[in-house]
Coordinates of N, CA and C in Angstrom, one line a residue:
M1 N 9.1 -2.9 7.6 CA 9.4 -2.6 6.2 C 10.9 -2.8 6.0
K2 N 11.3 -3.4 5.0 CA 12.7 -3.6 4.7 C 13.2 -2.4 3.9
L3 N 14.2 -1.7 4.5 CA 14.7 -0.5 3.9 C 15.8 -1.0 2.9
T4 N 15.6 -0.6 1.6 CA 16.6 -1.1 0.6 C 17.4 0.1 0.0
K5 N 16.9 1.3 0.1 CA 17.6 2.5 -0.4 C 17.3 3.7 0.4
L6 N 18.1 4.6 0.4 CA 17.8 5.9 1.0 C 18.1 6.9 -0.2
I7 N 17.1 7.7 -0.5 CA 17.2 8.6 -1.6 C 17.1 10.0 -1.0
V8 N 18.1 10.8 -1.3 CA 18.1 12.2 -0.9 C 18.0 13.1 -2.1
A9 N 17.0 13.9 -2.2 CA 16.7 14.8 -3.3 C 16.5 16.2 -2.8
S10 N 16.3 17.1 -3.7 CA 16.0 18.5 -3.4 C 14.7 18.8 -4.0
A11 N 13.8 19.4 -3.3 CA 12.5 19.9 -3.8 C 12.6 21.4 -3.8
V12 N 12.1 22.0 -4.9 CA 12.1 23.5 -5.0 C 10.7 24.0 -4.7
A13 N 10.6 24.9 -3.8 CA 9.4 25.5 -3.5 C 9.5 27.0 -3.7
L14 N 8.4 27.6 -4.3 CA 8.4 29.0 -4.5 C 7.8 29.7 -3.3
T15 N 8.5 30.6 -2.7 CA 8.0 31.3 -1.6 C 8.0 32.8 -1.8
L16 N 6.9 33.5 -1.9 CA 6.8 34.9 -2.1 C 7.6 35.4 -3.3
G17 N 7.6 34.6 -4.3 CA 8.4 35.0 -5.5 C 9.9 34.7 -5.5
A18 N 10.3 34.1 -4.4 CA 11.8 33.7 -4.3 C 11.9 32.2 -4.3
M19 N 13.0 31.7 -4.7 CA 13.3 30.3 -4.7 C 13.8 29.8 -3.3
A20 N 13.3 28.7 -2.8 CA 13.8 28.1 -1.6 C 14.0 26.6 -1.9
T21 N 15.1 26.1 -1.3 CA 15.4 24.7 -1.5 C 15.1 23.9 -0.2
T22 N 14.3 22.9 -0.3 CA 14.0 22.1 0.9 C 14.4 20.7 0.7
P23 N 15.2 20.1 1.6 CA 15.6 18.7 1.4 C 14.4 17.8 1.5
V24 N 14.4 16.7 0.7 CA 13.4 15.7 0.7 C 14.1 14.4 1.0
Y25 N 13.6 13.6 1.9 CA 14.1 12.3 2.3 C 13.1 11.2 1.9
A26 N 13.6 10.2 1.2 CA 12.6 9.2 0.8 C 13.3 7.8 1.0
T27 N 12.5 6.9 1.3 CA 12.9 5.5 1.4 C 12.3 4.7 0.4
A28 N 13.0 3.7 -0.2 CA 12.4 2.9 -1.2 C 12.3 1.5 -0.8
D29 N 11.2 0.8 -0.8 CA 11.0 -0.6 -0.5 C 10.4 -1.2 -1.7
D30 N 11.2 -1.9 -2.5 CA 10.8 -2.5 -3.8 C 10.3 -1.3 -4.6
N31 N 9.1 -1.3 -5.1 CA 8.6 -0.2 -5.9 C 7.7 0.8 -5.1
N32 N 7.6 0.6 -3.8 CA 6.8 1.4 -3.0 C 7.6 2.5 -2.4
V33 N 7.4 3.8 -2.8 CA 8.3 4.9 -2.3 C 7.5 5.7 -1.3
S34 N 8.1 5.9 -0.2 CA 7.5 6.8 0.8 C 8.3 8.1 1.0
V35 N 7.7 9.2 0.8 CA 8.4 10.5 0.9 C 8.0 11.2 2.1
N36 N 8.9 11.6 2.9 CA 8.7 12.3 4.2 C 9.1 13.8 4.0
N37 N 8.3 14.6 3.5 CA 8.6 16.0 3.4 C 7.4 16.8 3.7
Q38 N 7.5 18.1 3.7 CA 6.4 19.0 4.1 C 5.7 19.6 2.9
Y39 N 6.3 19.5 1.7 CA 5.7 20.1 0.5 C 5.6 19.1 -0.6
D40 N 4.4 19.2 -1.3 CA 4.3 18.4 -2.6 C 5.1 19.1 -3.7
S41 N 5.2 18.5 -4.8 CA 5.9 19.0 -5.9 C 5.3 20.4 -6.4
D42 N 4.0 20.6 -6.1 CA 3.4 21.9 -6.5 C 3.6 23.0 -5.5
G43 N 4.4 22.7 -4.4 CA 4.7 23.7 -3.4 C 3.7 23.8 -2.3
Q44 N 2.6 22.9 -2.3 CA 1.6 23.0 -1.3 C 2.0 22.2 -0.1
Y45 N 1.7 22.7 1.1 CA 2.0 22.0 2.3 C 1.1 20.7 2.4
N46 N 1.8 19.6 2.7 CA 1.0 18.3 2.7 C 0.7 17.8 4.1
G47 N 1.1 18.4 5.2 CA 0.8 17.9 6.5 C 1.8 16.8 6.8
N48 N 1.3 15.8 7.5 CA 2.2 14.7 8.0 C 1.9 13.4 7.4
Y49 N 1.7 13.4 6.1 CA 1.4 12.1 5.4 C 2.7 11.7 4.7
Q50 N 2.6 10.4 4.3 CA 3.7 9.8 3.4 C 3.0 9.5 2.1
V51 N 3.7 9.7 1.0 CA 3.2 9.3 -0.3 C 3.5 7.8 -0.5
I52 N 2.5 7.1 -0.9 CA 2.6 5.6 -1.1 C 2.1 5.2 -2.5
N53 N 2.4 4.0 -2.8 CA 1.9 3.4 -4.1 C 1.2 2.1 -3.8
G54 N -0.1 2.1 -3.7 CA -0.8 0.8 -3.4 C -2.2 0.9 -3.6
E55 N -2.9 0.0 -3.1 CA -4.4 0.0 -3.2 C -4.9 -0.7 -1.9
V56 N -6.1 -0.5 -1.6 CA -6.8 -1.1 -0.5 C -8.0 -1.8 -0.9
Q57 N -8.3 -3.0 -0.3 CA -9.5 -3.7 -0.5 C -10.3 -3.6 0.7
T58 N -11.6 -3.2 0.6 CA -12.5 -3.0 1.8 C -12.9 -4.4 2.3
N59 N -12.9 -4.6 3.6 CA -13.3 -5.8 4.2 C -14.8 -6.0 4.4
S60 N -15.5 -4.8 4.5 CA -16.9 -4.8 4.7 C -17.4 -3.4 4.3
Q61 N -18.6 -3.0 4.6 CA -19.0 -1.6 4.3 C -18.0 -0.7 5.1
T62 N -17.3 0.2 4.5 CA -16.1 0.9 5.1 C -16.4 2.4 5.3
K63 N -16.3 2.8 6.5 CA -16.5 4.2 6.8 C -15.4 5.1 6.2
L64 N -15.7 6.3 5.8 CA -14.6 7.2 5.3 C -14.5 8.3 6.4
Y65 N -13.2 8.8 6.5 CA -12.9 9.9 7.4 C -12.2 11.0 6.7
N66 N -12.1 12.2 7.2 CA -11.3 13.3 6.7 C -9.9 13.1 7.2
S67 N -9.0 14.0 6.8 CA -7.6 13.9 7.2 C -7.4 14.1 8.7
N68 N -8.4 14.7 9.4 CA -8.3 14.9 10.8 C -8.9 13.7 11.6
G69 N -9.4 12.7 10.9 CA -9.9 11.5 11.5 C -11.4 11.6 11.9
Q70 N -12.0 12.7 11.4 CA -13.5 12.9 11.6 C -14.3 12.1 10.6
L71 N -15.4 11.5 11.1 CA -16.2 10.6 10.2 C -16.8 11.5 9.1
A72 N -16.8 11.0 7.9 CA -17.4 11.6 6.7 C -18.8 11.0 6.5
S73 N -19.5 11.6 5.6 CA -20.9 11.2 5.4 C -21.1 10.0 4.4
R74 N -20.0 9.6 3.8 CA -20.0 8.5 2.8 C -19.3 7.3 3.3
S75 N -19.5 6.2 2.6 CA -18.7 5.0 2.9 C -18.5 4.2 1.6
L76 N -17.6 3.2 1.7 CA -17.2 2.4 0.5 C -17.9 1.0 0.6
A77 N -18.3 0.5 -0.5 CA -18.9 -0.8 -0.6 C -18.0 -1.9 -0.2
P78 N -18.5 -3.1 0.4 CA -17.6 -4.2 0.7 C -16.9 -4.8 -0.5
D79 N -15.8 -5.4 -0.2 CA -15.0 -6.1 -1.3 C -14.7 -5.3 -2.5
T80 N -14.4 -4.0 -2.4 CA -14.1 -3.2 -3.5 C -12.6 -2.7 -3.3
Y81 N -12.0 -2.4 -4.5 CA -10.6 -2.0 -4.5 C -10.5 -0.5 -4.7
W82 N -9.6 0.2 -4.0 CA -9.4 1.7 -4.2 C -7.9 2.0 -4.2
I83 N -7.5 2.9 -5.1 CA -6.1 3.3 -5.1 C -5.8 4.1 -3.8
A84 N -4.7 3.8 -3.2 CA -4.3 4.5 -2.0 C -2.9 5.2 -2.3
D85 N -2.9 6.6 -2.3 CA -1.7 7.3 -2.7 C -1.0 8.0 -1.5
R86 N -1.7 8.0 -0.3 CA -1.1 8.7 0.8 C -1.5 7.9 2.1
M87 N -0.6 8.1 3.1 CA -0.8 7.4 4.4 C -0.5 8.4 5.5
I88 N -1.3 8.5 6.5 CA -1.0 9.3 7.7 C -0.6 8.3 8.7
M89 N 0.5 8.6 9.4 CA 1.1 7.8 10.4 C 0.7 8.2 11.8
N90 N 0.5 7.3 12.8 CA 0.3 7.7 14.1 C 1.6 7.9 14.9
N91 N 1.5 8.2 16.2 CA 2.7 8.5 17.0 C 3.7 7.3 17.1
E92 N 3.1 6.1 16.9 CA 4.0 4.9 16.9 C 4.6 4.6 15.5
Q93 N 4.4 5.5 14.6 CA 4.8 5.3 13.2 C 4.2 4.1 12.5
Q94 N 2.9 3.9 12.9 CA 2.1 2.9 12.2 C 1.1 3.6 11.4
P95 N 0.6 3.0 10.3 CA -0.4 3.6 9.5 C -1.7 3.9 10.3
A96 N -2.2 5.1 10.2 CA -3.4 5.5 10.9 C -4.6 5.7 9.9
L97 N -4.3 6.2 8.7 CA -5.3 6.3 7.7 C -4.6 6.2 6.3
Y98 N -5.4 5.7 5.3 CA -5.0 5.6 3.9 C -5.9 6.5 3.1
R99 N -5.4 7.3 2.2 CA -6.2 8.2 1.4 C -6.7 7.5 0.2
V100 N -8.0 7.6 -0.1 CA -8.6 6.9 -1.2 C -9.4 7.9 -2.1
S101 N -9.4 9.2 -1.7 CA -10.0 10.3 -2.4 C -9.4 11.6 -1.9
T102 N -9.7 12.7 -2.5 CA -9.1 14.0 -2.2 C -9.0 14.2 -0.7
N103 N -10.1 14.2 0.0 CA -10.0 14.3 1.5 C -10.9 13.2 2.1
E104 N -10.7 12.0 1.6 CA -11.4 10.8 2.2 C -10.4 9.7 2.5
W105 N -10.4 9.3 3.7 CA -9.4 8.3 4.2 C -10.1 7.1 4.8
V106 N -9.4 6.0 4.9 CA -10.0 4.8 5.5 C -9.0 4.4 6.6
K107 N -9.5 3.7 7.6 CA -8.6 3.1 8.7 C -8.1 1.8 8.2
P108 N -6.8 1.5 8.5 CA -6.2 0.3 8.2 C -6.9 -1.0 8.7
S109 N -7.6 -0.8 9.8 CA -8.3 -2.0 10.4 C -9.5 -2.3 9.5
D110 N -10.0 -1.4 8.7 CA -11.2 -1.7 7.8 C -10.8 -2.2 6.4
V111 N -9.5 -2.3 6.1 CA -9.1 -2.6 4.7 C -7.9 -3.5 4.8
T112 N -7.6 -4.1 3.6 CA -6.4 -4.8 3.4 C -5.5 -4.0 2.4
F113 N -4.3 -3.6 2.9 CA -3.4 -2.8 2.0 C -2.7 -3.8 1.1
I114 N -2.7 -3.4 -0.2 CA -2.1 -4.2 -1.3 C -1.0 -3.4 -1.9
N115 N 0.2 -3.9 -1.9 CA 1.4 -3.2 -2.4 C 1.8 -3.7 -3.8
P116 N 1.7 -2.9 -4.8 CA 2.2 -3.4 -6.1 C 3.7 -3.5 -6.1
I117 N 4.2 -4.6 -6.6 CA 5.7 -4.8 -6.5 C 6.4 -4.8 -7.8
G118 N 5.7 -4.5 -8.9 CA 6.3 -4.7 -10.2 C 6.3 -6.2 -10.5
R119 N 6.8 -6.5 -11.7 CA 6.7 -7.9 -12.1 C 7.9 -8.7 -11.5
S120 N 7.5 -9.7 -10.7 CA 8.5 -10.6 -10.2 C 8.0 -12.0 -10.4
L121 N 8.9 -13.0 -10.2 CA 8.5 -14.4 -10.3 C 8.5 -15.1 -9.0
V122 N 7.5 -15.9 -8.8 CA 7.4 -16.8 -7.6 C 7.4 -18.2 -8.0
T123 N 8.2 -19.0 -7.3 CA 8.3 -20.4 -7.6 C 8.0 -21.2 -6.3
A124 N 7.1 -22.1 -6.4 CA 6.7 -22.9 -5.2 C 7.9 -23.9 -4.9
R125 N 8.2 -23.9 -3.6 CA 9.3 -24.9 -3.1 C 8.7 -26.3 -3.2
A126 N 7.5 -26.5 -2.8 CA 6.7 -27.7 -2.8 C 5.3 -27.3 -3.3
D127 N 4.5 -28.3 -3.6 CA 3.1 -28.0 -4.0 C 2.5 -27.0 -2.9
A128 N 2.0 -25.9 -3.3 CA 1.5 -24.9 -2.3 C 0.0 -24.6 -2.6
N129 N -0.7 -24.4 -1.5 CA -2.1 -24.0 -1.6 C -2.2 -22.6 -2.2
L130 N -3.2 -22.4 -3.1 CA -3.6 -21.0 -3.6 C -4.8 -20.6 -2.8
Y131 N -4.9 -19.3 -2.5 CA -6.1 -18.8 -1.7 C -6.7 -17.7 -2.5
D132 N -8.1 -17.6 -2.4 CA -8.8 -16.4 -3.0 C -8.7 -15.3 -2.0
S133 N -9.3 -14.1 -2.4 CA -9.2 -12.9 -1.5 C -9.9 -13.1 -0.2
N134 N -10.8 -14.1 -0.1 CA -11.5 -14.4 1.2 C -10.8 -15.4 2.1
G135 N -9.7 -15.9 1.6 CA -8.9 -16.9 2.4 C -9.3 -18.3 2.2
N136 N -10.1 -18.6 1.2 CA -10.5 -20.0 0.9 C -9.5 -20.6 -0.1
V137 N -9.2 -21.9 0.1 CA -8.3 -22.6 -0.7 C -8.9 -22.7 -2.1
A138 N -8.1 -22.2 -3.1 CA -8.7 -22.1 -4.5 C -7.9 -22.9 -5.5
G139 N -7.0 -23.8 -5.0 CA -6.2 -24.6 -6.0 C -4.8 -24.8 -5.4
T140 N -3.9 -25.3 -6.3 CA -2.6 -25.6 -5.9 C -1.6 -25.0 -6.9
L141 N -0.5 -24.5 -6.4 CA 0.6 -24.0 -7.2 C 1.6 -25.1 -7.2
P142 N 1.9 -25.8 -8.4 CA 2.8 -26.9 -8.4 C 4.2 -26.5 -8.1
A143 N 4.9 -27.4 -7.5 CA 6.3 -27.2 -7.1 C 7.2 -27.0 -8.4
G144 N 8.1 -26.1 -8.3 CA 9.1 -25.9 -9.4 C 8.6 -25.1 -10.6
I145 N 7.3 -24.7 -10.6 CA 6.8 -23.9 -11.7 C 6.8 -22.4 -11.3
S146 N 7.3 -21.6 -12.2 CA 7.4 -20.1 -11.9 C 6.2 -19.4 -12.4
Y147 N 5.6 -18.5 -11.6 CA 4.5 -17.7 -12.0 C 4.8 -16.2 -11.8
I148 N 4.3 -15.3 -12.6 CA 4.5 -13.9 -12.4 C 3.6 -13.4 -11.3
T149 N 4.1 -12.6 -10.5 CA 3.4 -11.9 -9.4 C 3.6 -10.4 -9.6
D150 N 2.5 -9.6 -9.2 CA 2.6 -8.2 -9.3 C 2.1 -7.5 -8.1
Q151 N 1.6 -8.2 -7.1 CA 1.1 -7.6 -5.9 C 1.5 -8.5 -4.7
R152 N 1.6 -7.7 -3.6 CA 1.9 -8.4 -2.3 C 0.9 -7.8 -1.3
K153 N 0.4 -8.6 -0.4 CA -0.5 -8.1 0.7 C -0.3 -8.9 1.9
T154 N -0.7 -8.4 3.0 CA -0.6 -9.1 4.3 C -2.0 -9.3 4.8
V155 N -2.3 -10.5 5.1 CA -3.6 -10.9 5.7 C -3.4 -11.6 7.0
N156 N -3.9 -11.1 8.1 CA -3.7 -11.7 9.4 C -2.3 -12.0 9.7
G157 N -1.4 -11.1 9.3 CA 0.1 -11.2 9.6 C 0.8 -12.1 8.6
I158 N 0.1 -12.6 7.6 CA 0.7 -13.5 6.6 C 0.9 -12.8 5.3
T159 N 2.1 -12.7 4.8 CA 2.4 -12.1 3.5 C 2.0 -13.0 2.4
M160 N 1.3 -12.5 1.4 CA 0.8 -13.3 0.3 C 1.2 -12.6 -1.0
Y161 N 1.4 -13.4 -2.1 CA 1.7 -12.9 -3.4 C 0.6 -13.3 -4.4
R162 N 0.2 -12.4 -5.2 CA -0.9 -12.7 -6.2 C -0.2 -13.3 -7.4
V163 N -0.8 -14.5 -7.9 CA -0.3 -15.2 -9.1 C -1.4 -15.2 -10.2
S164 N -2.6 -14.8 -9.9 CA -3.6 -14.7 -10.9 C -4.7 -13.7 -10.3
T165 N -5.7 -13.4 -11.1 CA -6.7 -12.3 -10.7 C -7.1 -12.4 -9.3
D166 N -7.5 -13.6 -8.8 CA -7.9 -13.8 -7.4 C -7.3 -15.0 -6.8
Q167 N -6.0 -15.2 -7.0 CA -5.3 -16.4 -6.4 C -4.0 -15.9 -5.8
W168 N -3.8 -16.2 -4.6 CA -2.7 -15.8 -3.8 C -2.0 -17.0 -3.2
V169 N -0.7 -16.8 -3.0 CA 0.1 -17.9 -2.4 C 0.9 -17.3 -1.2
K170 N 1.1 -18.1 -0.2 CA 1.8 -17.6 1.0 C 3.3 -17.4 0.6
A171 N 3.9 -16.3 1.1 CA 5.3 -16.0 0.8 C 6.2 -17.1 1.4
T172 N 5.8 -17.7 2.5 CA 6.6 -18.8 3.1 C 6.7 -20.1 2.2
D173 N 5.8 -20.2 1.2 CA 5.7 -21.3 0.3 C 6.5 -21.2 -1.0
V174 N 7.0 -20.0 -1.2 CA 7.6 -19.7 -2.6 C 9.0 -19.1 -2.4
N175 N 9.8 -19.2 -3.5 CA 11.0 -18.4 -3.7 C 10.6 -17.2 -4.6
I176 N 11.1 -16.0 -4.3 CA 10.9 -14.8 -5.1 C 12.1 -14.5 -5.9
G177 N 11.9 -14.2 -7.2 CA 13.0 -13.8 -8.0 C 12.5 -13.0 -9.2
R178 N 13.4 -12.4 -9.9 CA 13.0 -11.5 -11.0 C 13.3 -12.2 -12.3

């Protein structure tokens, strides 16, 4: 993750009728903000998760887990999209679970994480292949033409930018600008 800013703020938590101030440390990566603190804005303890702004796409029938990593009784249908608002990290500081419901989480290996990036422009350096969400070639992005992108995802280690509903271009084939 490219660290672009460090934000230091103060969160106010009510404790037994008294005010307490707890520092909150956040990092900003484009429009995706991760907050590393112990308390939500409502003063509730949040455990060891980070607040994120993204969505996940299921790769197949996807099992759900609770925040302790125990298998839940439900699953998600294949090729569906779900808002992901929190992430639990493992000891190596890699994502271990993404939250898709109040206490339902998915494993990163079972989904593709998509990070909304706000409106940016991508311009192909040369004619570039466009891919659908399944990785099939779906057309060509002509060289020198700028397209609006609003999402970024990584598939098999390759960063892609969305330029239409289901058309993605490799980051290595485009220039990014606002």
